[in-house]
């Protein structure tokens, strides 16, 4: 909801600024890599755990788009945990950008 409000206000302010001979400049001020790790368990076989990981990874890639730096899923490994006989680990690293906007009057 906050994002929708920010987009609305940005559009509203931008149209008001353009109407008064102003220019809005946006620049990237900081880029930070972020990493998310997730473990997937399966009782049946290693392929099942790997498939779960790949499904999750595809959703992440679709959501993050060109912000993704690296992504991978490990092959399902056998574990000694009775609740998680086969384990696959997924990792996605993306860049988070912080922006600054300025309005210049002409």
XYZ file of C-alpha atoms in Angstrom:
106
model
C 0.000 0.000 0.000
C 2.860 2.371 0.812
C 4.456 1.659 -2.569
C 1.204 2.490 -4.348
C 0.925 5.746 -2.425
C 4.537 6.664 -3.244
C 3.972 5.950 -6.945
C 0.777 8.026 -6.933
C 2.392 10.961 -5.147
C 5.474 10.807 -7.368
C 3.299 10.911 -10.472
C 1.206 13.729 -9.064
C 4.236 15.794 -8.061
C 5.978 15.083 -11.346
C 3.008 16.331 -13.364
C 2.786 19.446 -11.205
C 6.515 20.081 -11.609
C 6.400 19.658 -15.385
C 3.511 22.071 -15.577
C 5.603 24.783 -13.905
C 8.759 24.438 -16.026
C 10.619 22.222 -13.583
C 12.764 19.157 -14.180
C 12.967 16.149 -11.893
C 16.303 14.353 -11.855
C 16.681 10.889 -10.351
C 20.054 9.307 -9.687
C 21.319 6.161 -7.998
C 23.170 7.077 -4.812
C 23.932 3.607 -3.452
C 23.977 0.014 -4.677
C 24.184 -2.873 -2.211
C 24.204 -6.590 -2.983
C 21.635 -8.637 -1.049
C 21.568 -12.421 -0.714
C 18.705 -14.735 0.167
C 19.266 -18.404 1.003
C 16.576 -21.034 1.312
C 16.656 -24.770 2.102
C 14.231 -27.236 0.539
C 13.499 -30.686 1.965
C 12.038 -33.802 0.387
C 11.402 -37.285 1.757
C 11.068 -39.019 -1.618
C 14.185 -38.317 -3.684
C 16.863 -35.753 -4.489
C 15.135 -34.615 -7.694
C 12.074 -33.550 -5.700
C 14.146 -31.254 -3.472
C 15.987 -29.839 -6.477
C 12.708 -29.205 -8.322
C 11.316 -27.283 -5.316
C 14.467 -25.162 -5.279
C 14.305 -24.459 -9.017
C 10.630 -23.452 -8.767
C 11.481 -20.988 -5.986
C 14.469 -19.684 -7.944
C 12.359 -19.102 -11.075
C 9.872 -17.053 -9.017
C 12.730 -14.966 -7.610
C 14.184 -14.382 -11.077
C 10.772 -13.338 -12.403
C 10.233 -10.909 -9.513
C 13.728 -9.378 -9.411
C 14.386 -9.315 -13.169
C 17.641 -7.662 -14.230
C 18.596 -6.847 -10.619
C 19.817 -10.447 -10.144
C 23.593 -10.828 -9.939
C 23.887 -14.587 -9.271
C 21.534 -17.479 -8.626
C 21.913 -21.206 -8.069
C 20.378 -24.352 -6.601
C 22.421 -27.203 -5.197
C 21.751 -30.781 -6.234
C 19.627 -32.596 -3.659
C 21.977 -34.100 -1.056
C 21.064 -36.928 1.285
C 20.935 -35.995 4.981
C 20.581 -37.885 8.257
C 17.592 -35.801 9.375
C 14.486 -38.053 9.297
C 12.239 -35.088 8.467
C 14.454 -34.012 5.581
C 16.055 -36.999 3.852
C 17.051 -34.986 0.791
C 18.065 -31.340 0.937
C 18.636 -28.726 -1.763
C 19.847 -25.203 -1.041
C 18.990 -22.194 -3.161
C 20.707 -18.843 -3.235
C 19.943 -15.654 -5.118
C 21.994 -12.451 -4.972
C 20.610 -9.193 -6.308
C 21.483 -5.521 -6.194
C 19.380 -3.123 -4.150
C 19.541 0.476 -5.330
C 18.779 3.633 -3.377
C 17.697 6.652 -5.397
C 17.660 10.389 -4.847
C 15.334 12.713 -6.732
C 15.793 16.441 -7.148
C 13.541 19.041 -8.697
C 15.177 21.864 -10.630
C 13.228 24.983 -11.520
C 13.839 26.520 -14.929
